[in-house]
mmCIF file of C-alpha atoms in Angstrom:
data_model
loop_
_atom_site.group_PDB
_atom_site.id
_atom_site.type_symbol
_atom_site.label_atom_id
_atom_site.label_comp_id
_atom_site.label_asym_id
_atom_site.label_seq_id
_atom_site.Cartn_x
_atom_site.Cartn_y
_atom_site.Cartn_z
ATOM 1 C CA UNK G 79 10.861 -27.610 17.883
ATOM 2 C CA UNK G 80 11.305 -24.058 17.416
ATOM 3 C CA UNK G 81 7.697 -21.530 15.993
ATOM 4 C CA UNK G 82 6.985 -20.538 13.120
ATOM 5 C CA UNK G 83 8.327 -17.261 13.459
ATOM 6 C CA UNK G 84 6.060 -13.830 11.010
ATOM 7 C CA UNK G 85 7.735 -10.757 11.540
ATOM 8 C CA UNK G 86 5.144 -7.695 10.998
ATOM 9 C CA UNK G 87 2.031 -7.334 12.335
ATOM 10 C CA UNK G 88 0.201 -5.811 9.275
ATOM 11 C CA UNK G 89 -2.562 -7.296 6.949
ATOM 12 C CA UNK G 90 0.014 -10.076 5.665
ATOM 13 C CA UNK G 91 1.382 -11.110 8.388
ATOM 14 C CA UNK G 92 -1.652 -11.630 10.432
ATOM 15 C CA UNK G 93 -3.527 -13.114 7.622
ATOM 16 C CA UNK G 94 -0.523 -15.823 7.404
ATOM 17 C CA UNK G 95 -1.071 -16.548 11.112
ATOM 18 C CA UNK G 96 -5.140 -16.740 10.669
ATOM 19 C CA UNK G 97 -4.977 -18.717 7.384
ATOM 20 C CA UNK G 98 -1.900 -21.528 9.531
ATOM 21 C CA UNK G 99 -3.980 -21.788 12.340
ATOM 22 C CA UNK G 100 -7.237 -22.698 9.733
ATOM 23 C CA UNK G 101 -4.745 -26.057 8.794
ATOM 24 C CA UNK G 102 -3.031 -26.919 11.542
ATOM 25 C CA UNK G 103 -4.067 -26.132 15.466
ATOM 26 C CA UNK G 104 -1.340 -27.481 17.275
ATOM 27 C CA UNK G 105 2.000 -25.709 15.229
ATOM 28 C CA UNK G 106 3.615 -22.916 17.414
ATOM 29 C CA UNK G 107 3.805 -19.409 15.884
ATOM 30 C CA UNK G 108 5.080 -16.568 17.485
ATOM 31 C CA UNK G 109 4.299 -12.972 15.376
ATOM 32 C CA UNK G 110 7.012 -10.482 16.232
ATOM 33 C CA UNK G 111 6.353 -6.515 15.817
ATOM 34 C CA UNK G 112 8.221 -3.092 16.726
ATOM 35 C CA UNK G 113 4.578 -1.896 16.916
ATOM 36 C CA UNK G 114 1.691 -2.179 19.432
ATOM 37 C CA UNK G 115 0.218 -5.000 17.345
ATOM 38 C CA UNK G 116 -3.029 -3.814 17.228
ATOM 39 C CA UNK G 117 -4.868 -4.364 14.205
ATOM 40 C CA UNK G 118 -6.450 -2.213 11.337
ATOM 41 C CA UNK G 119 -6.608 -1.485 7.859
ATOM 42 C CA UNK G 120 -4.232 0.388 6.371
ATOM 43 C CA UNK G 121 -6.536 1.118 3.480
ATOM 44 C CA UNK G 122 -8.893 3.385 5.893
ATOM 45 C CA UNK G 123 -6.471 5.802 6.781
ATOM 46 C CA UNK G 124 -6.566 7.825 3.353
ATOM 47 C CA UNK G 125 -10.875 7.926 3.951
ATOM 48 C CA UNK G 126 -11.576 7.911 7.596
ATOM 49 C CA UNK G 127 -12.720 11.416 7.705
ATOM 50 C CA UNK G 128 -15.465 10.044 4.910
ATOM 51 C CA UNK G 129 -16.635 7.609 7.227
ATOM 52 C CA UNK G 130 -16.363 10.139 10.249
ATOM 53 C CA UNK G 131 -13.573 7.450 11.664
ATOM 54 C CA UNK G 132 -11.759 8.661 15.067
ATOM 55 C CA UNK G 133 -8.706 7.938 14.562
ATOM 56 C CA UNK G 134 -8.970 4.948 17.865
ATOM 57 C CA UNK G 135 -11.755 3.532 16.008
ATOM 58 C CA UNK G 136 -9.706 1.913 13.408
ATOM 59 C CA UNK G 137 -7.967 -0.663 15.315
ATOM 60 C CA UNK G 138 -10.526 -3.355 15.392
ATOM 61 C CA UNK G 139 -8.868 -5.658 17.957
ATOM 62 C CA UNK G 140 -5.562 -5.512 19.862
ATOM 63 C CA UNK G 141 -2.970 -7.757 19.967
ATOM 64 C CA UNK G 142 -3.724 -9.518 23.231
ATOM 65 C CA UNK G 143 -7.230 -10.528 21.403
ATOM 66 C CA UNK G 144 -5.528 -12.231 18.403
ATOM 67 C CA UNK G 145 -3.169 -13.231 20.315
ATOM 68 C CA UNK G 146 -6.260 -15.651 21.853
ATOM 69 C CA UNK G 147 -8.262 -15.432 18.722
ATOM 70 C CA UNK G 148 -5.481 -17.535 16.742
ATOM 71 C CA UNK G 149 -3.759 -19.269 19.089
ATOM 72 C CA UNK G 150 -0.302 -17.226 19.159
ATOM 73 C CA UNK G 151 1.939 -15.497 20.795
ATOM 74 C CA UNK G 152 2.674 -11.744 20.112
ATOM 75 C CA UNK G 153 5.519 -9.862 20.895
ATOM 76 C CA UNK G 154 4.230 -6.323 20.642
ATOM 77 C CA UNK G 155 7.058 -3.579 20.870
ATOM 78 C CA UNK G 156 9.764 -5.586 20.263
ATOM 79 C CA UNK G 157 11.732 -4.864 16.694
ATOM 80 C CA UNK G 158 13.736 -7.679 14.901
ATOM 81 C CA UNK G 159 17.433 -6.082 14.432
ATOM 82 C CA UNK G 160 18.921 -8.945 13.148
ATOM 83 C CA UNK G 161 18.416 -12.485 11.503
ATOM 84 C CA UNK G 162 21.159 -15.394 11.447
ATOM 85 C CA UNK G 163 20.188 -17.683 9.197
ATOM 86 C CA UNK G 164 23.287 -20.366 10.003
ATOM 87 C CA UNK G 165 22.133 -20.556 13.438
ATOM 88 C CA UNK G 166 18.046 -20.043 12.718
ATOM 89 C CA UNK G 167 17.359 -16.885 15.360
ATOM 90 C CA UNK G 168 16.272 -13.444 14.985
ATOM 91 C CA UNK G 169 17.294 -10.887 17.323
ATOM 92 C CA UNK G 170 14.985 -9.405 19.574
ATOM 93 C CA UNK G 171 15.165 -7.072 22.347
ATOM 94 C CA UNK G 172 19.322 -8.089 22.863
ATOM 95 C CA UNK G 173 18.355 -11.843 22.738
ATOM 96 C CA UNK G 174 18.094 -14.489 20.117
ATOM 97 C CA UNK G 175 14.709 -16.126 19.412
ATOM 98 C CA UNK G 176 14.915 -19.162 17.403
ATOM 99 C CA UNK G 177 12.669 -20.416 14.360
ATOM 100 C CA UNK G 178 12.047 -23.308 12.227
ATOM 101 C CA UNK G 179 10.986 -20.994 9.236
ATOM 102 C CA UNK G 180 10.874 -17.438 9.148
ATOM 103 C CA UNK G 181 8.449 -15.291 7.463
ATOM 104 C CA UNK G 182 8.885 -11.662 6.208
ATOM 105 C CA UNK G 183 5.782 -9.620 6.349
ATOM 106 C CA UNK G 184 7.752 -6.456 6.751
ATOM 107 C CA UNK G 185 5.806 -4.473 4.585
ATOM 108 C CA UNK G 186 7.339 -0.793 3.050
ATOM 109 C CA UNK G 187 8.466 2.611 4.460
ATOM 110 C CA UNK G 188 7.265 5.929 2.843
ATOM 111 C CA UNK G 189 9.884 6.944 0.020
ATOM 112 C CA UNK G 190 10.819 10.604 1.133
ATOM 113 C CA UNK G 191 11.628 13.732 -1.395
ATOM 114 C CA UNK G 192 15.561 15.373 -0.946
ATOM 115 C CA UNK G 193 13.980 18.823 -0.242
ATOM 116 C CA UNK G 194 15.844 22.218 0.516
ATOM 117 C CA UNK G 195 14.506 24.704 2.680
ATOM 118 C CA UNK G 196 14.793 25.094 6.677
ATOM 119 C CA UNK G 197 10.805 23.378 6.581
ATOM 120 C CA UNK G 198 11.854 20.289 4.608
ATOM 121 C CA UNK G 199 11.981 18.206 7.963
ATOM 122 C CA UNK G 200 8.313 18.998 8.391
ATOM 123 C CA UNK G 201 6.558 17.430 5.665
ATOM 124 C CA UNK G 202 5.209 14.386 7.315
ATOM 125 C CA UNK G 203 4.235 10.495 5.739
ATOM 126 C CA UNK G 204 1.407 8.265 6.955
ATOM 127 C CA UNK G 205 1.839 4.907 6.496
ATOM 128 C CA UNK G 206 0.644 3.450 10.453
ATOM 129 C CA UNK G 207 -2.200 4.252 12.609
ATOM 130 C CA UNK G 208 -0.133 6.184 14.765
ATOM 131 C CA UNK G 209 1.681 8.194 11.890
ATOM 132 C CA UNK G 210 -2.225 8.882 11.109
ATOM 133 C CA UNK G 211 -3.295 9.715 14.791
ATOM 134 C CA UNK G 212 -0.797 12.375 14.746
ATOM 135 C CA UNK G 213 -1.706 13.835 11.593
ATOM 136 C CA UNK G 214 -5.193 14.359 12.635
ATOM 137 C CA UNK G 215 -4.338 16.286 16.032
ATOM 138 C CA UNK G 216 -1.808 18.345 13.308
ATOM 139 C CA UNK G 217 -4.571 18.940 11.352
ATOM 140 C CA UNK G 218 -7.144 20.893 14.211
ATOM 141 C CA UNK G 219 -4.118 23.774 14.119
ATOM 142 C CA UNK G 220 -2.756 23.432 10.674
ATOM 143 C CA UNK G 221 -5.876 23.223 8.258
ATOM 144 C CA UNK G 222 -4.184 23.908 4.787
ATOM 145 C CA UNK G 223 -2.826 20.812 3.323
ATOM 146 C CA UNK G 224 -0.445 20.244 0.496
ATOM 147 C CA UNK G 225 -0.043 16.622 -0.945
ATOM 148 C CA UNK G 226 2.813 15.168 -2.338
ATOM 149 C CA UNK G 227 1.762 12.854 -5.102
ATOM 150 C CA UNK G 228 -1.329 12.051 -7.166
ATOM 151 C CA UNK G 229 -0.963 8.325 -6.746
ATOM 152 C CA UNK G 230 -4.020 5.913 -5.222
ATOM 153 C CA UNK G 231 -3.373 7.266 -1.507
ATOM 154 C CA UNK G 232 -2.856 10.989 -2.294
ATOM 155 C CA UNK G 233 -6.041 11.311 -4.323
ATOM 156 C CA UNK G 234 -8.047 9.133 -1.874
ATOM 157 C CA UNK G 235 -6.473 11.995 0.775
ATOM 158 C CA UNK G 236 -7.386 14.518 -1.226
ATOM 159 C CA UNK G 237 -11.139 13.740 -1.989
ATOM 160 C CA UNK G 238 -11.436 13.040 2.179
ATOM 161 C CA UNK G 239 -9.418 15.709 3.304
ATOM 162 C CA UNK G 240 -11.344 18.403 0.976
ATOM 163 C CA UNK G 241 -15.066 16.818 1.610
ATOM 164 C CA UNK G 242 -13.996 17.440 5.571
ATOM 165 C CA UNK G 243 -13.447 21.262 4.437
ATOM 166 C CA UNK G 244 -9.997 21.332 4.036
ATOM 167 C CA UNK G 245 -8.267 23.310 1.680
ATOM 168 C CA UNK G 246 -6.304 20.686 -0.823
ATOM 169 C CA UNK G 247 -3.376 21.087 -2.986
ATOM 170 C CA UNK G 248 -2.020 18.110 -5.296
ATOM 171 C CA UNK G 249 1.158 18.151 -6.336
ATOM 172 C CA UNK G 250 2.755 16.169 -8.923
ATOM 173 C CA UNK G 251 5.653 15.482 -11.601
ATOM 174 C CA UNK G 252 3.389 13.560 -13.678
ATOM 175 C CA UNK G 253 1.168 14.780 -16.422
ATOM 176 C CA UNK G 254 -1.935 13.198 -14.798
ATOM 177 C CA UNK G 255 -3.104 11.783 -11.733
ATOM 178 C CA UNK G 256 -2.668 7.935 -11.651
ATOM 179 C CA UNK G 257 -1.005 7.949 -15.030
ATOM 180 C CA UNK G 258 -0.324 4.025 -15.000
ATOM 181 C CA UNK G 259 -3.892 2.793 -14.275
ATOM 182 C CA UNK G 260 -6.425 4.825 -16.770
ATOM 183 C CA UNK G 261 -6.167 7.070 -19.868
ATOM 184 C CA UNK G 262 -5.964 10.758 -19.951
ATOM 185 C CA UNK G 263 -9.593 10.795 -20.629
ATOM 186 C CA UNK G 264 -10.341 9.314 -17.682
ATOM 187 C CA UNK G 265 -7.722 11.360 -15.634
ATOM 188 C CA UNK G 266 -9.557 14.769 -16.772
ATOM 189 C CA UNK G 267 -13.007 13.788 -15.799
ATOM 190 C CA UNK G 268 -11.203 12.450 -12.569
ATOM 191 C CA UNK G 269 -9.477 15.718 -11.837
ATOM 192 C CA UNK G 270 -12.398 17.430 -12.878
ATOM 193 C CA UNK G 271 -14.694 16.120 -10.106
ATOM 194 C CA UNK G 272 -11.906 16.776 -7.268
ATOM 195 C CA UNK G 273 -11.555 19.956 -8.554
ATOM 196 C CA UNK G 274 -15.416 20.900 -7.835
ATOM 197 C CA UNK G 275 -15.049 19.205 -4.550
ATOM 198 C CA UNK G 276 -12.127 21.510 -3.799
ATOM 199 C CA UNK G 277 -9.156 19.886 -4.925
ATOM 200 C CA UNK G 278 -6.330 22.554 -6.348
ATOM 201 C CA UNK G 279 -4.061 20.302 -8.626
ATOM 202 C CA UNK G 280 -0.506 21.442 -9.709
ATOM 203 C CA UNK G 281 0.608 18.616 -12.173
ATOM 204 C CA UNK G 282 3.918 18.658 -13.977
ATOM 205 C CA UNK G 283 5.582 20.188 -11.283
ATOM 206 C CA UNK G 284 8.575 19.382 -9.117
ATOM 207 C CA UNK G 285 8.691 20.808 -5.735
ATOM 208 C CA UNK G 286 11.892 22.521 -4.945
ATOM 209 C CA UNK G 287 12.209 23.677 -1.666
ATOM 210 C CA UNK G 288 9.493 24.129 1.642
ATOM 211 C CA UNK G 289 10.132 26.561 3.848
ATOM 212 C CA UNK G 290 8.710 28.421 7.287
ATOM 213 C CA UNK G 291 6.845 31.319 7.263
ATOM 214 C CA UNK G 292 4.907 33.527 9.854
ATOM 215 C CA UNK G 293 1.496 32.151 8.088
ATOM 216 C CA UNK G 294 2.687 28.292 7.874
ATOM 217 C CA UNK G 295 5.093 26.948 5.101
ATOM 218 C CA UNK G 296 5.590 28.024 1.452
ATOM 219 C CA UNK G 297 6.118 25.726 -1.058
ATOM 220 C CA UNK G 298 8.306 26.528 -4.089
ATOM 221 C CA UNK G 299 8.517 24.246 -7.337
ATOM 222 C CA UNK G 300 11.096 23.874 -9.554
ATOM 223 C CA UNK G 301 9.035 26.537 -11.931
ATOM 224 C CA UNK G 302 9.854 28.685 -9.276
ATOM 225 C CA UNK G 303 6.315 29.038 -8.692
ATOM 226 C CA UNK G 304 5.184 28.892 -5.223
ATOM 227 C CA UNK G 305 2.149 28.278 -2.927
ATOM 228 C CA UNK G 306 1.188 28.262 0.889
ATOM 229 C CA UNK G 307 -0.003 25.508 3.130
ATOM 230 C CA UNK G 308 -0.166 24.941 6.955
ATOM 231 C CA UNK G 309 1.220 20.851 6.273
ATOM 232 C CA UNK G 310 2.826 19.421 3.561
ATOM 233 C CA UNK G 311 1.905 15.383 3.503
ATOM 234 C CA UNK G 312 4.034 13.246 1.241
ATOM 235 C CA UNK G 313 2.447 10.430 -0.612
ATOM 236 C CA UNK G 314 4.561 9.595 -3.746
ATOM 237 C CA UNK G 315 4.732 5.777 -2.796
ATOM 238 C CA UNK G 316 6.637 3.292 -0.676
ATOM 239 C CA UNK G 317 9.822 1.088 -0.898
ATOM 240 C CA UNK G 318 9.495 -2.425 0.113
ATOM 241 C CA UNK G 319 11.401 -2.361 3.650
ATOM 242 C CA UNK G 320 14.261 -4.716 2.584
ATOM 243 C CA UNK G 321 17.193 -3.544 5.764
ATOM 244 C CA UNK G 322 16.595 -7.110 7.439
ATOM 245 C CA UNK G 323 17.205 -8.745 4.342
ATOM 246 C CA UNK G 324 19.698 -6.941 3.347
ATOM 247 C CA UNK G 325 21.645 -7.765 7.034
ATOM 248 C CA UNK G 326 20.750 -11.444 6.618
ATOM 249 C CA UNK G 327 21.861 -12.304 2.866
ATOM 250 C CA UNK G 328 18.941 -12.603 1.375
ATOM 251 C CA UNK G 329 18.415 -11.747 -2.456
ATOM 252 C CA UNK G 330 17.746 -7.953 -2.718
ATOM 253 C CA UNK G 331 16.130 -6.619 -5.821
ATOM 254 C CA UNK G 332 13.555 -3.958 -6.087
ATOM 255 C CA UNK G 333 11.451 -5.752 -2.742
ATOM 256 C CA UNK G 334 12.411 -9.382 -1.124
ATOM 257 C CA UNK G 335 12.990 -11.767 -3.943
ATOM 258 C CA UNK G 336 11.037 -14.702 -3.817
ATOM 259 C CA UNK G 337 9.716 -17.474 -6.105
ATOM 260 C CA UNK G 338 5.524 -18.317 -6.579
ATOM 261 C CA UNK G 339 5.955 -20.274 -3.184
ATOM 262 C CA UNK G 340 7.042 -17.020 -1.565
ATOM 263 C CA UNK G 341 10.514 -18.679 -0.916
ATOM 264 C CA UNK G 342 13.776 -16.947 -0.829
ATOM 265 C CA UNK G 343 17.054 -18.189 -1.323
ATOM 266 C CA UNK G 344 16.970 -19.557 2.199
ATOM 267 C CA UNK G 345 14.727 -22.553 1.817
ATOM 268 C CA UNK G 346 14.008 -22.092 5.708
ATOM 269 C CA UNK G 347 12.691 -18.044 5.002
ATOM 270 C CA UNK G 348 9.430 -16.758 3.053
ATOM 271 C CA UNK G 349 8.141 -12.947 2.464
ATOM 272 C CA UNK G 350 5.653 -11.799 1.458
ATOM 273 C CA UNK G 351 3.534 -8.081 0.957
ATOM 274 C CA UNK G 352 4.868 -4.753 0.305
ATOM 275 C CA UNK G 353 8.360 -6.230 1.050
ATOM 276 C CA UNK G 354 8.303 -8.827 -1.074
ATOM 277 C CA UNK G 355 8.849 -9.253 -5.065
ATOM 278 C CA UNK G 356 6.899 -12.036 -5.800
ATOM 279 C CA UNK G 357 8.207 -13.890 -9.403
ATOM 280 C CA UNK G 358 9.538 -10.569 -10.878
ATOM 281 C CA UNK G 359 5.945 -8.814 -9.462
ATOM 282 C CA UNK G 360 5.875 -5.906 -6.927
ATOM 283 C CA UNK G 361 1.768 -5.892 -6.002
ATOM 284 C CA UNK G 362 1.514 -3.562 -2.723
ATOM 285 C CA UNK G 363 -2.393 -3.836 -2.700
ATOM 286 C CA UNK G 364 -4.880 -5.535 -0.388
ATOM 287 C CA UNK G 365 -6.173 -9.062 -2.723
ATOM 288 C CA UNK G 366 -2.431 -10.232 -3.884
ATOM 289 C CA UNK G 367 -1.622 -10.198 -0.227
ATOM 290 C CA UNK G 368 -5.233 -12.532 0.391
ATOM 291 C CA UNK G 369 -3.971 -14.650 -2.157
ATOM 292 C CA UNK G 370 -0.588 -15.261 -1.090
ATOM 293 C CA UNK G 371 -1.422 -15.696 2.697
ATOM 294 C CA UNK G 372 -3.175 -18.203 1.894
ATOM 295 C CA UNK G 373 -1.181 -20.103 -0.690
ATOM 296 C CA UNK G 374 1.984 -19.580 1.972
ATOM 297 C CA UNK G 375 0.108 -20.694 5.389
ATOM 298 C CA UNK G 376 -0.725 -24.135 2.894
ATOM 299 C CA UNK G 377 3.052 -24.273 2.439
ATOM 300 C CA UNK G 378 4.142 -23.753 6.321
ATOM 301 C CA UNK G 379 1.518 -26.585 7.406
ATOM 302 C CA UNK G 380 3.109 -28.828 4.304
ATOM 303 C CA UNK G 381 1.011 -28.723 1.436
ATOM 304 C CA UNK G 382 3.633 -26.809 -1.087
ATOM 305 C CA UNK G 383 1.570 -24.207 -2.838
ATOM 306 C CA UNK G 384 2.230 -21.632 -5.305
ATOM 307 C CA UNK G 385 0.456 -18.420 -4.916
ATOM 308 C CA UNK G 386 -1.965 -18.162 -8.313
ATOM 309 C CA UNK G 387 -3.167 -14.385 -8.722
ATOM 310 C CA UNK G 388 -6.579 -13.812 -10.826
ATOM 311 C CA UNK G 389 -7.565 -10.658 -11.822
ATOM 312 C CA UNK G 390 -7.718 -8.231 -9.210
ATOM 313 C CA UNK G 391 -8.980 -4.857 -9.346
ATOM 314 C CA UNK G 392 -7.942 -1.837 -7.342
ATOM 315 C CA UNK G 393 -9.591 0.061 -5.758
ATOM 316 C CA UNK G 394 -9.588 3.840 -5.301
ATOM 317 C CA UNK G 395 -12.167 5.460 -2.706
ATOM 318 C CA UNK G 396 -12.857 8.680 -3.927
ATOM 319 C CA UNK G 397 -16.773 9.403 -3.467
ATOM 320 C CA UNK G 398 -16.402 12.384 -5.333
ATOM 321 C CA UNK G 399 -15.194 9.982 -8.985
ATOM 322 C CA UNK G 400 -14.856 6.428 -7.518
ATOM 323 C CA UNK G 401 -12.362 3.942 -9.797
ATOM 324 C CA UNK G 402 -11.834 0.476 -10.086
ATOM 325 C CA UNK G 403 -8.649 -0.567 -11.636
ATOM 326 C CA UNK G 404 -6.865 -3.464 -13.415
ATOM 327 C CA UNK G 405 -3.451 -1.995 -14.222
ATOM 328 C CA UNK G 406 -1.655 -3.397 -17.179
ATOM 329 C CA UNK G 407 1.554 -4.751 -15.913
ATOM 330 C CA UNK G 408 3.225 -3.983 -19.456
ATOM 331 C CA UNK G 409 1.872 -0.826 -20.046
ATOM 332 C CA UNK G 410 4.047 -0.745 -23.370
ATOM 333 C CA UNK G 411 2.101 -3.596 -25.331
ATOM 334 C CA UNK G 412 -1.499 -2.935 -26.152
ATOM 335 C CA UNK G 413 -3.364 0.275 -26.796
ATOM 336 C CA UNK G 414 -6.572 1.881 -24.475
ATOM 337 C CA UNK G 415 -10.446 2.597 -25.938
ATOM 338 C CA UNK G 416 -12.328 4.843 -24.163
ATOM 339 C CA UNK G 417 -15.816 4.613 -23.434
ATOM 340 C CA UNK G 418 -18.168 7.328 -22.366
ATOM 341 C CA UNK G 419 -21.645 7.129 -20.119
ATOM 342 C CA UNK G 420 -23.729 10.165 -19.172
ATOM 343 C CA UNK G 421 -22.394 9.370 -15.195
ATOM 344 C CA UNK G 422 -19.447 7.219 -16.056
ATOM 345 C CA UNK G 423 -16.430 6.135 -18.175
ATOM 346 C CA UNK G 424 -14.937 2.789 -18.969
ATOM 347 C CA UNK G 425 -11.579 2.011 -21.055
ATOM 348 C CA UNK G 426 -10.048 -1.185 -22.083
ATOM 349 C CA UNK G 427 -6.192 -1.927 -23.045
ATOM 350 C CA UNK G 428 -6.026 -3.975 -25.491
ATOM 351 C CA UNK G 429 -3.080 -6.002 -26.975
ATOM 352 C CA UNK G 430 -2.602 -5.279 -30.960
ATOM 353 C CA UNK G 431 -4.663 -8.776 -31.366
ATOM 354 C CA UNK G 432 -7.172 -7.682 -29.420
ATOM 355 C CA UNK G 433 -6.842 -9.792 -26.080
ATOM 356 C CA UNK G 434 -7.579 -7.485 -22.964
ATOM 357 C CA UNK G 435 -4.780 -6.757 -20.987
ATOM 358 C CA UNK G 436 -6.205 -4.072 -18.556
ATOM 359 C CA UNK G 437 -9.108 -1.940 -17.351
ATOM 360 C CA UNK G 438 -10.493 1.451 -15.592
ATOM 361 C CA UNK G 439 -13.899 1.959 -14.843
ATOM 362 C CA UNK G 440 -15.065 5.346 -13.543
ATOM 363 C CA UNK G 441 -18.336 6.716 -11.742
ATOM 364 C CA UNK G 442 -20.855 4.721 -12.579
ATOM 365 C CA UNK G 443 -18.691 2.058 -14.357
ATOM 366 C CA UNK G 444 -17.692 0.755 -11.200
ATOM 367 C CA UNK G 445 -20.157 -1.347 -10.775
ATOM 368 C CA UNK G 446 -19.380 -2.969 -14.161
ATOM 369 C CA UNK G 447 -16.327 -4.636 -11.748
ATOM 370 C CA UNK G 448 -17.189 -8.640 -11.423
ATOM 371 C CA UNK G 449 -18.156 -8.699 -14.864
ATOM 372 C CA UNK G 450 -14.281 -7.565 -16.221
ATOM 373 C CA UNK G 451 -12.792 -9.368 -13.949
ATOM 374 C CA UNK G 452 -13.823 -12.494 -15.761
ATOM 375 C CA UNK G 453 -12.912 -11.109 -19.003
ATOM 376 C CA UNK G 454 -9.151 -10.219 -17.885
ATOM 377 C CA UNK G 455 -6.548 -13.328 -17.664
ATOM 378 C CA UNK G 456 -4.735 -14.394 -14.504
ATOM 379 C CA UNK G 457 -1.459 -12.496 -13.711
ATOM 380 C CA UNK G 458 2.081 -13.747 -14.891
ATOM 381 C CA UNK G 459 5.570 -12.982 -13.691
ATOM 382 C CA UNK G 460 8.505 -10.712 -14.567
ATOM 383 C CA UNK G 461 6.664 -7.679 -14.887
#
């Protein structure tokens, strides 16, 4: 019989492997990836300066050791360029590698700005350790840093970045930092705190153009307003990587569509993570991924489960204002209420009946975190 075959090598697709091997020891699974299939979290590239992280000390074991560790095999540096689902290979390396199901951890790519300006080409993205590894030996040369987005990962860069004496810009379209996880309220006090750790934040602004100059780059906004930097880092988001799908059949939509068994339209193929939409749901954040790891490595060893998501906050690790969210996933149906502390802030959002539909907690609130969670209901689809 042919593996088990997980395609990424990134927090879901090892956690499928680990969570298989748990229920069944003797089912083959080979874990294909275009990188070296070391392991890390992704999570601790936005604060490793914070935790005075090298940039080598982040992968916490390589892929020959989980190869052994779960009873696998890896195929490190080897991408997937095509799936045929009538004759049950993938493409590897020129030749075909055959699997009895197929799973899609192929997380997402970083979603890139259409700039002008003969500098546009060097705004970089870091979404892999060795995306981040460059960026720090960029950094010893190029200390001035404009960010791209005021989303979880460019704040979290921001408050690290600045605390290692960096000089910070934000930049952002929206009104607010984060504006779909917490009030205004909460934003200012937020932006406030950066802002006497450093921060410089340019909100409501597009960015036009980046170009070179003899001092580093300038950047110009669609104000026509401009500023200097030595590196421009973009972090307005990712797109679910969806090309293999795409080449293969599978149903597109805004990530990998699959059902609450993390099924596609191919009985015989599953995805899951930042590629996946899960039941109408896009959730690119570290406990979804837990929970449906887990639900689909029950399903490959045949128990049929349906991923069930709680409550689960999100985290943002910014030591200067730390956050805990739970977004609303309709942020059109309820209402927030703002509550102030002398060292914190909390806000509920609230349907028009009262039931609580999401939560921020700021500061000191934070630690007010296991207590919501059991106040919040368990997440539904089609959102």
């Amino acid at each position: 019989m042919n593996p088990i075959v997980v395609i990424g090598s990134g927090l879901a697709g090892y956690t499928v492997a680990k969570e298989l091997r748990k229920l069944d020891r003797d089912v083959a699974v080979t874990l294909v990836t275009e990188d070296d299939g070391a392991f890390y979290s992704k999570p601790m590239l936005s604060n490793a300066f914070a935790l005075k992280k090298a940039p080598a000390a982040l992968a916490t074991a390589a892929a020959s050791q989980l190869a052994g560790d779960y009873g696998i095999e890896i195929l490190a540096g080897h991408p997937v360029t095509r799936i045929d689902r009538a004759a049950r290979t993938v493409e590897v390396n020129g030749r075909s590698l055959g699997y009895d199901r197929l799973v899609l951890a192929l997380g997402g790519r970083p979603i890139r700005l259409k700039l002008a300006g003969d500098a546009a080409d060097r705004v970089v993205s870091v979404n892999h350790l060795a995306d981040y590894q460059h960026f720090r030996r960029h950094l010893e040369s190029h200390p001035r840093v404009a960010i791209l987005g005021a989303g979880l990962v460019g704040c979290e860069f921001a408050n690290d970045l600045s605390a290692a004496g960096h000089a910070v810009d934000v930049i952002d379209i929206a009104p607010r930092a984060l504006p779909r996880f917490w009030p205004e309220p909460m934003a200012q006090e937020f932006q406030a705190r950066l802002a006497a750790a450093g921060v410089r934040w340019h909100l409501s602004e597009g960015v036009e153009r980046i170009d070179a100059t003899p001092g580093g780059l300038r950047i110009t906004m669609e104000s026509g307003r401009t500023l200097e930097a030595d590196t421009v880092l973009s972090a307005i988001g990712l797109a679910a990587n969806t090309a293999l799908a795409v080449q293969a059949g599978l149903a597109v939509n805004r990530g990998i569509v699959v059902d609450r068994h993390l099924q596609t339209n191919d009985e015989h193929v599953y995805a899951l993570g930042d590629c996946a939409e899960v039941d109408g749901l896009l959730l690119p954040f570290i406990m979804p991924i837990m929970h449906a790891a887990r639900a689909l490595a029950r399903t490959l060893a045949g128990e049929r489960t349906a991923v069930v998501y709680p409550a689960m906050p999100v985290v943002l690790k910014t030591p200067a204002w730390p956050a805990v969210f739970f977004p609303p996933l309709q942020p059109g149906g309820g209402k927030w209420h703002v509550e102030r502390e002398a060292t914190g802030m909390r806000a509920f959002y609230r349907a028009a009946d009262g039931s609580l539909l999401g939560a921020a907690l700021g500061g000191s609130c934070t630690r007010e975190k296991d207590a919501v969670v059991k106040q919040l209901p368990a997440l539904t689809g089609s959102a």
